[in-house]
C-alpha positions as semicolon CSV with decimal commas, in nm:
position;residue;x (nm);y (nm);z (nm)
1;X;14,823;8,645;5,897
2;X;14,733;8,941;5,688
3;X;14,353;8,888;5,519
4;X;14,161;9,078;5,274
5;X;13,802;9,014;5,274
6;X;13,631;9,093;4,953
7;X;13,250;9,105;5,012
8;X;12,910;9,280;4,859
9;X;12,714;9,530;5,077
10;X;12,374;9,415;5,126
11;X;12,195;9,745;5,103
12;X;12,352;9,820;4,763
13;X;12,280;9,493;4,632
14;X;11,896;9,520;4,744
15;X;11,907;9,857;4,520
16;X;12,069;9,727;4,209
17;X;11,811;9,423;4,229
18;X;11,537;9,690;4,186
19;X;11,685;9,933;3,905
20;X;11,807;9,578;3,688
21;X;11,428;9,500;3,680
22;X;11,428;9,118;3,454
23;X;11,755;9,101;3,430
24;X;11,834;9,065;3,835
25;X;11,851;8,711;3,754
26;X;12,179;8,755;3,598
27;X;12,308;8,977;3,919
28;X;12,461;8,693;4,135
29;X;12,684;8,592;3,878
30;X;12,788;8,951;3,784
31;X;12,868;8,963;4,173
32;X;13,046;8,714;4,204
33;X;13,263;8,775;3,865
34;X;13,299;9,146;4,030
35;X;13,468;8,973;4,333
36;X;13,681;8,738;4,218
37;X;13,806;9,003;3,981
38;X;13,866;9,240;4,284
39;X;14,105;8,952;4,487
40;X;14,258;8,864;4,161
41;X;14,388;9,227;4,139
42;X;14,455;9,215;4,550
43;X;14,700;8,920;4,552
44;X;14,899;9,120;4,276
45;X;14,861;9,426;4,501
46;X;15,028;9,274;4,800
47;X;15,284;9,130;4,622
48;X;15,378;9,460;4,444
49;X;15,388;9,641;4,755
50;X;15,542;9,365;4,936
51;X;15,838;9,378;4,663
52;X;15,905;9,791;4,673
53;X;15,969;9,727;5,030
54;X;16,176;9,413;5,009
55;X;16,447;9,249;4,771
56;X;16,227;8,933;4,693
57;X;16,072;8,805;4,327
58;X;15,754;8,764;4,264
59;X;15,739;8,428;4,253
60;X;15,869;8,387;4,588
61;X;15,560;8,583;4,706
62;X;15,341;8,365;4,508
63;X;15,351;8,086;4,763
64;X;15,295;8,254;5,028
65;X;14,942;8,406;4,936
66;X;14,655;8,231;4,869
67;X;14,311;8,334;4,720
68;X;13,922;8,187;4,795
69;X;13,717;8,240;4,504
70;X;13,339;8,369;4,537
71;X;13,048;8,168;4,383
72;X;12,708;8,319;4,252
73;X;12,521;8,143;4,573
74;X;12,846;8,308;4,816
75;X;12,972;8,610;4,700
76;X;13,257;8,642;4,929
77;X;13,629;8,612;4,803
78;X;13,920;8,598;5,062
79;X;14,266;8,660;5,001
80;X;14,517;8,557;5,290
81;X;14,927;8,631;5,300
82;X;15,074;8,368;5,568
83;X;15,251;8,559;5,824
84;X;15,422;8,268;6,027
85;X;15,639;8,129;5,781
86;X;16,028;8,304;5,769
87;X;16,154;8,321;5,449
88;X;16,498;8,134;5,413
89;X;16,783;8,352;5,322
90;X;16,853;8,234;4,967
91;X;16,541;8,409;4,870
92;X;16,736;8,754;4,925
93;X;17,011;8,695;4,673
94;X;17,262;8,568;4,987
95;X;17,590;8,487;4,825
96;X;17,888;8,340;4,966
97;X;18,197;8,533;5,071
98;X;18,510;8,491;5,186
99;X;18,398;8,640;5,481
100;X;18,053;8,399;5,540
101;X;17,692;8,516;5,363
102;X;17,610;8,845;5,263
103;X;17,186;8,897;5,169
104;X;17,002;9,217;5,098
105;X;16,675;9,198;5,263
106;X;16,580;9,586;5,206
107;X;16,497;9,737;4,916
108;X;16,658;10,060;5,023
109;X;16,941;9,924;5,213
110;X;17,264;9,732;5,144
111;X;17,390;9,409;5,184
112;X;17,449;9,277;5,516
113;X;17,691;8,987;5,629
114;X;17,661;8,668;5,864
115;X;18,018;8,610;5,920
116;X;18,104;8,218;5,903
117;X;17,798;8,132;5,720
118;X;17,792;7,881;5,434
119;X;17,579;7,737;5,158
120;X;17,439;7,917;4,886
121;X;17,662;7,784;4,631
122;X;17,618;7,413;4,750
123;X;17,314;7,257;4,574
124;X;17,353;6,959;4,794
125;X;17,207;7,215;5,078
126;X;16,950;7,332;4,835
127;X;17,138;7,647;4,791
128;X;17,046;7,736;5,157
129;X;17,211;8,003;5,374
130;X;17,364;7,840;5,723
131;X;17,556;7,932;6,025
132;X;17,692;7,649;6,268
133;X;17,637;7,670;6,628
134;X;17,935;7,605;6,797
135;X;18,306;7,511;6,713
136;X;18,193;7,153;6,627
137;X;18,077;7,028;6,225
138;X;17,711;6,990;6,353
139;X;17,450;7,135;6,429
140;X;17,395;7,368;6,163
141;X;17,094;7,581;6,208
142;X;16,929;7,725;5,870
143;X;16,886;8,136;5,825
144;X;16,610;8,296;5,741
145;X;16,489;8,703;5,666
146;X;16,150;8,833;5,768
147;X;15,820;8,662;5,699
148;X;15,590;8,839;5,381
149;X;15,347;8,854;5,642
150;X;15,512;9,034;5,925
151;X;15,657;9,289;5,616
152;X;15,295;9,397;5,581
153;X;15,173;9,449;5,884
154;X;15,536;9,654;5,962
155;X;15,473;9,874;5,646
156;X;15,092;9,891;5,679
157;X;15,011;9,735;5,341
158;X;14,774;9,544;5,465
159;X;14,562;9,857;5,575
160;X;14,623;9,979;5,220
161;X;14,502;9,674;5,079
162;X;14,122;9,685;5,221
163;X;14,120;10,002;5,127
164;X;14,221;9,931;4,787
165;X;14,010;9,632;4,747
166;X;13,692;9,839;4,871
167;X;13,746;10,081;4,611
168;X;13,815;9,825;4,314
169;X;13,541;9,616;4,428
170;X;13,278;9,952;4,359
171;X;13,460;9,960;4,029
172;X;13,420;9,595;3,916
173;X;13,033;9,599;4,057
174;X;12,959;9,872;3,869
175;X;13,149;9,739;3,563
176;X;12,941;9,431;3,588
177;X;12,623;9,630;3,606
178;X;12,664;9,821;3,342
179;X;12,727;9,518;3,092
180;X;12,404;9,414;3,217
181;X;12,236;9,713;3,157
182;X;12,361;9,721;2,837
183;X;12,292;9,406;2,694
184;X;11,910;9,428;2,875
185;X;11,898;9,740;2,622
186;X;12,015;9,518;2,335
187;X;12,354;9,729;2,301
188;X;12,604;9,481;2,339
189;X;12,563;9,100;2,271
């Protein structure tokens, strides 16, 4: 499972308590809005960077990740992309050949072929890619490509995520602050 942790520094947050002065009151909230901001933007993240590296929609992805949301009392968002599940193959454009299924799983590759595979165009089998295992009707076993997880570890998104998220997170806190700041002064409403 690849996770994102989206969290305040406690050091920083001691020092921004001091400068906002009255208005610290308001600072949880702004902290928590800062967070929740920052794994909104990292669930779209991973599934961009998910999707340059492999033929899949977006909302395909969708259901795979799945975001905590912080609170002004827990400041601490999560954002999690399941790793065990293996997507089935109709979720890589498999289409039915003379020849069995062909899919297209890379981004930068072409299509490949399961010979003597069946299914996408029968809605009865939920459009579902299969291959039989032996000469007999049954059993069928279902195909399936990579899981979104396992695609991120391989490609190291998940590395670029924290770092992405620890940079957007000192972008939304300081966002935040500055509203703050601003309406203390009587600037903005």
């Amino acid at each position: 499972m690849v996770a994102v942790a989206v969290t305040v520094n406690k050091q920083q947050l001691a020092e921004v308590t001091g400068l906002l002065g009255s208005a610290a009151k308001q600072l949880p909230l702004a902290l928590s809005n800062a967070v929740n901001d920052t794994a909104k933007r990292e669930v779209v993240f991973l599934s961009k960077r998910i999707r340059e590296t492999v033929a899949i929609k977006a909302k395909d992805i969708k259901k795979y990740l799945k975001r905590t949301r912080a609170t002004p009392g827990r400041p601490v968002a999560h954002v999690e992309l399941s790793e065990s599940d293996r997507l089935p193959l109709k979720y890589f454009s498999a289409r039915q050949t003379a020849k069995g299924v062909s899919y297209k799983i890379q981004k930068s590759g072409g299509r490949e072929l399961v010979p003597g595979a069946f299914g996408p165009t029968m809605p009865r089998l939920g459009h579902h890619a299969f291959k039989r295992e032996g000469k007999k009707r049954f059993p069928i076993i279902k195909l399936h490509g990579p899981s979104p997880g396992a695609v991120a570890v391989a490609s190291g998104i998940d590395k670029e995520a924290e770092f992405d998220a620890t940079v957007e997170l000192e972008k939304n806190v300081n966002r935040r602050i500055k509203l703050i700041l601003l309406r203390k002064q009587g600037i903005v409403k």
